[in-house]
Amino acid sequence: MGKSRLKQLFFRFVDIKSGEGPLVFLLFTFFFLITAPHTIIKALRYTQLLNSVSSQGLPLAYMLSAVVTGFVVILLSRAQSRVPYRLLINASLVFFIFTGLLFQFFLDSGGTVLTYLFWIWASVLVVVLMTYFGLTLTEVFNPREARRLIGICGSGGILGGALGGFAAKFMTDANLGRWLLPLACFLLFVCIFVVNAIFTVRKTQSQTSPDKKAASVRKTVGFKESYQIVRKNRYLILLAGIVITTGIISTFIDFQFSSVVEYAFVSKKEMQAFFGLFYGCLTAFAFFLQLLSTRNVLKNFGIRLTLLLAPAVLMLGSLGVIIIALTLPMMIAVKGSEESLNFSLNQSVKEILYIPLELDLRHKVRPFIDMFLSRFAKVLAAIILFVGGFIASKLGGVEEIPYLSSIKDTTFAVYLAFGVVALTLVWIILILKVHKEYISVILQNIPLKRRRADEVVAEQLDVDHAKMVFDTLDSRNRSSVLFAMHLFDLLEHDKLTPDVKQMIYHKVDEVKVSSLSDLFNAQGVSWYPDIDDDLSQEGLITDIKEIMSLDSYQQLMGTHADKIMENQQESEVEKMELAKAIGMMEPNAGIVQKLDALIRDESPDVSRYAIESAGRLGRKEHIVSIIQKLKNPFTREDAVSALKLYGDTALPALEKYIRDSKVEMELRSALVSVLARVGSQDAFDVLTDEMEGKSEELESLIIDALDRIRSERANVHVHEKAAKRKTQDLIRRYCRSYIALQGLETTDNNEAEKRSLQRRLDNTIMNIFKLLGLYYPREDISKAYQNLKTGTTNSRAFAIELLDNTLKKDVRDVILPMIEEITPEVRVRRFRQILRNL
């Protein structure tokens, strides 16, 4: 029972899935075996330098270590193109073990030079091994895995730092300080076996091991190439800016801290024990912060707010130094905050920021940024310390600051607090910018797999032109008048291209005649030219319009129309000709009154021509008759096209019909399609108002129509409250449907119900994402949804990461449980919680 409770408590904070345990444990141990010796060595190097040289030697130590580390980075970058990744790590560990044992024998007798060499050696060790751990981590995990597991993996390093610090403290107190460096070397020796185990386990989990991947993508890595890549990439420039800024801040705080410690402790033994205790307690705190808080902080506040925590805390601490005093307790608080956040939250988020980059790009730029630029920041900080210290010593003025009277030699350290405050402001600006770029980089990993079909068709096919050509070809088989009027349409719209002309004039001599064609031939009117005629498009259009405007023509057409409408035996073609001809009149012509009867004609073909003419003329009295024709599948598309031409003029009638619950569902569905085609702001508003309380079938059509308008008009004003309210309704529906589906037993009798519930779930989540696309960037939401449905494991992970960084917390907390890979039991539990909260 006790073990079970302990296990449950552990998994409340750590989310390790099946098969991940061995690799997580090895990475935990790898980081532990890096930071434990590093913390021991850190306590030794600070004690050695402050006692041998004093804090005045710190700027030179910073500069020398940075310069040497820069050269080491260049050598390692070149080695990466020739040496397998696994061998490179092992060789580095062997080198540090061997040289560490040499320092054990010669450090105490080496004087100032060996003290600086030891400082440089320790700096190179931590930069090289930390970078290798980071590269291994980003190869193994995708962004979602990193969010879950980076806390526990990083905790290994922090625990190692804590135990290393306590070992330095207690072994120094027990007069065993001479064995600290051999202990650090022994831990590095054990690390060799752990590294090889990581690559072995990884190789069994993937067809391509990290070793082989790294070797394949690091063939051309070099310092110059890395610099060029970073220089041309905005995201990498911002990452580099953060590394440089934080490097300078860290150096300033370290100088302030060391200056205070130097004056607080006289004995070397006491100082070494203090450093061991400080770093032990510091990393112990960071361990619990990392293990218990990192995952939850990232989950609840996201990457941006997590990144902003460190500069905010350091700014407050430095303001405390300026306002209150530069004392040992104050600097313990500031240095402790800087180190603990750097080890825990900052380190974890930094690893996540690298993951969206392509694997080969990661290997090319990370050593340059993390090793070279971090050292460059040290050099820059050291130069500032040299120059600033010199200026401060010349200016003096200590007596003017009362609370500094007891620590006159640390006056410059106080002035550095102003620099830290200024740099934290720069840091905050860089964080805000890098978060935006982080989302852009994620988007590059999730391509848009498909676009709306209507959007693609509209771009690649001129539907109206195609319809005009097909109608013209069809009219050849009906009558010469219809054929001629269709030719006029093509001419008027400048669509009678040579290819189209050749096609429609083929066998033109077989065009049928009708009474209307006989009538106009008797008037001496030629309705269409021969194929060899030299057409003057503008002249022909002008001539035809002039003919139509003549009083004699109007009277002639009116008499002919009366004859057709009175004689019910007239052929279908005669009515089609009349309907088409009316559309070529002016809207105020008297004959237009006969159009309504032609729209309501029983013949679909007659009705289609009349509807088309009504759409051209735009007279309001025809709108209701056109709406009725939406019921007929044969006339529906023509009616939709005509109402689209009416635009917002038709909205009052459309709104009245769509809101009438007594109207047939088929007609109301067609009205939604009309509003989508109209696509205006008013049409969007009508659809938004109608979204509430409709049947699921009509609801889906309305949401799709809103999505269509949003895709065509990015600047359409969205009523966010209504959209969010509907989103919540659908989320509740999804949760209830999923719980109901999981509650069904697996029997043949339930299969039909299960399929129905699954279809409902699929349709609901699709509509949820369409609604999200109304008040979040539509293309980003579409990319995320498509990759969640049909993407690879990695693209799914990047899609979830995109949503995690795009959606606001209240929305994110209810959407992510729907799409994350969790067990059905956990999902049901979370859905019940969501239903209670909503």
CSV table of N, CA, C and O in Angstrom, one decimal, residues 11 56 61 135 208 226 239 284 372 433 447 467 473 482-483 490 573 629 695 700 715 739-740 789 811:
chain,number,residue,atom,x,y,z
A,11,PHE,N,4.0,10.0,-9.8
A,11,PHE,CA,3.5,10.2,-11.1
A,11,PHE,C,2.5,11.4,-11.2
A,11,PHE,O,2.1,11.8,-12.3
A,56,GLN,N,40.1,40.7,-7.4
A,56,GLN,CA,40.6,41.6,-8.5
A,56,GLN,C,41.0,40.8,-9.7
A,56,GLN,O,41.2,41.3,-10.8
A,61,ALA,N,40.3,36.2,-15.1
A,61,ALA,CA,39.9,34.8,-15.2
A,61,ALA,C,38.8,34.6,-16.1
A,61,ALA,O,38.7,33.7,-16.9
A,135,LEU,N,22.6,18.6,-26.6
A,135,LEU,CA,22.4,18.0,-27.9
A,135,LEU,C,21.8,16.6,-27.9
A,135,LEU,O,21.0,16.2,-28.7
A,208,THR,N,17.6,4.4,-36.7
A,208,THR,CA,18.8,5.2,-36.8
A,208,THR,C,19.2,5.8,-35.4
A,208,THR,O,18.4,6.5,-34.8
A,226,SER,N,28.7,28.0,-39.1
A,226,SER,CA,27.8,28.2,-38.0
A,226,SER,C,27.5,29.6,-37.8
A,226,SER,O,26.3,30.0,-37.6
A,239,LEU,N,18.1,34.0,-30.2
A,239,LEU,CA,18.6,33.1,-29.2
A,239,LEU,C,20.0,33.5,-28.8
A,239,LEU,O,20.4,33.4,-27.6
A,284,ALA,N,20.1,22.0,-4.3
A,284,ALA,CA,19.0,21.2,-3.7
A,284,ALA,C,17.7,21.9,-3.9
A,284,ALA,O,16.6,21.3,-4.2
A,372,PHE,N,30.5,29.1,-27.8
A,372,PHE,CA,31.3,30.2,-28.2
A,372,PHE,C,30.7,31.6,-27.8
A,372,PHE,O,31.4,32.4,-27.2
A,433,LYS,N,10.3,38.8,-28.2
A,433,LYS,CA,10.6,38.6,-29.6
A,433,LYS,C,10.8,37.1,-30.0
A,433,LYS,O,10.3,36.6,-31.0
A,447,PRO,N,3.3,21.5,-42.1
A,447,PRO,CA,2.9,22.1,-43.3
A,447,PRO,C,1.3,22.0,-43.5
A,447,PRO,O,0.7,21.1,-42.8
A,467,LYS,N,-18.9,28.1,-67.0
A,467,LYS,CA,-20.4,27.9,-67.2
A,467,LYS,C,-20.9,28.6,-68.4
A,467,LYS,O,-21.8,28.1,-69.2
A,473,LEU,N,-22.3,26.3,-75.6
A,473,LEU,CA,-22.3,25.0,-76.4
A,473,LEU,C,-23.7,24.3,-76.3
A,473,LEU,O,-24.1,23.8,-77.4
A,482,LEU,N,-30.8,31.7,-78.6
A,482,LEU,CA,-30.1,31.4,-77.4
A,482,LEU,C,-28.6,31.4,-77.6
A,482,LEU,O,-27.8,32.0,-76.8
A,483,PHE,N,-28.2,30.8,-78.7
A,483,PHE,CA,-26.7,30.7,-79.1
A,483,PHE,C,-26.2,32.2,-79.2
A,483,PHE,O,-25.1,32.5,-78.7
A,490,LEU,N,-20.4,36.2,-73.8
A,490,LEU,CA,-18.9,36.0,-73.9
A,490,LEU,C,-18.2,37.3,-74.4
A,490,LEU,O,-17.2,37.6,-73.9
A,573,VAL,N,-38.3,26.0,-75.3
A,573,VAL,CA,-37.2,26.9,-75.9
A,573,VAL,C,-37.6,28.3,-76.0
A,573,VAL,O,-36.9,29.2,-75.8
A,629,LYS,N,-36.7,28.5,-55.4
A,629,LYS,CA,-36.1,27.6,-56.3
A,629,LYS,C,-34.8,26.9,-55.7
A,629,LYS,O,-34.2,26.0,-56.3
A,695,SER,N,-30.0,22.7,-35.1
A,695,SER,CA,-29.7,21.2,-35.1
A,695,SER,C,-28.2,21.0,-35.5
A,695,SER,O,-27.6,21.9,-36.1
A,700,SER,N,-23.4,22.6,-38.3
A,700,SER,CA,-22.1,22.3,-39.0
A,700,SER,C,-22.0,23.1,-40.3
A,700,SER,O,-20.9,23.6,-40.6
A,715,ASN,N,-10.1,40.0,-42.9
A,715,ASN,CA,-10.4,41.2,-42.1
A,715,ASN,C,-11.8,41.2,-41.6
A,715,ASN,O,-12.2,42.2,-41.0
A,739,ILE,N,-17.2,10.5,-23.1
A,739,ILE,CA,-17.5,9.7,-21.8
A,739,ILE,C,-18.6,8.6,-22.1
A,739,ILE,O,-18.5,7.5,-21.7
A,740,ALA,N,-19.6,9.0,-22.9
A,740,ALA,CA,-20.6,8.0,-23.3
A,740,ALA,C,-20.0,6.9,-24.1
A,740,ALA,O,-20.3,5.7,-23.9
A,789,LYS,N,-4.7,15.2,-37.3
A,789,LYS,CA,-5.6,14.2,-37.9
A,789,LYS,C,-4.7,13.2,-38.8
A,789,LYS,O,-5.0,12.0,-38.7
A,811,VAL,N,-8.7,28.5,-22.9
A,811,VAL,CA,-9.0,27.6,-24.0
A,811,VAL,C,-8.1,26.4,-24.1
A,811,VAL,O,-8.5,25.3,-24.4
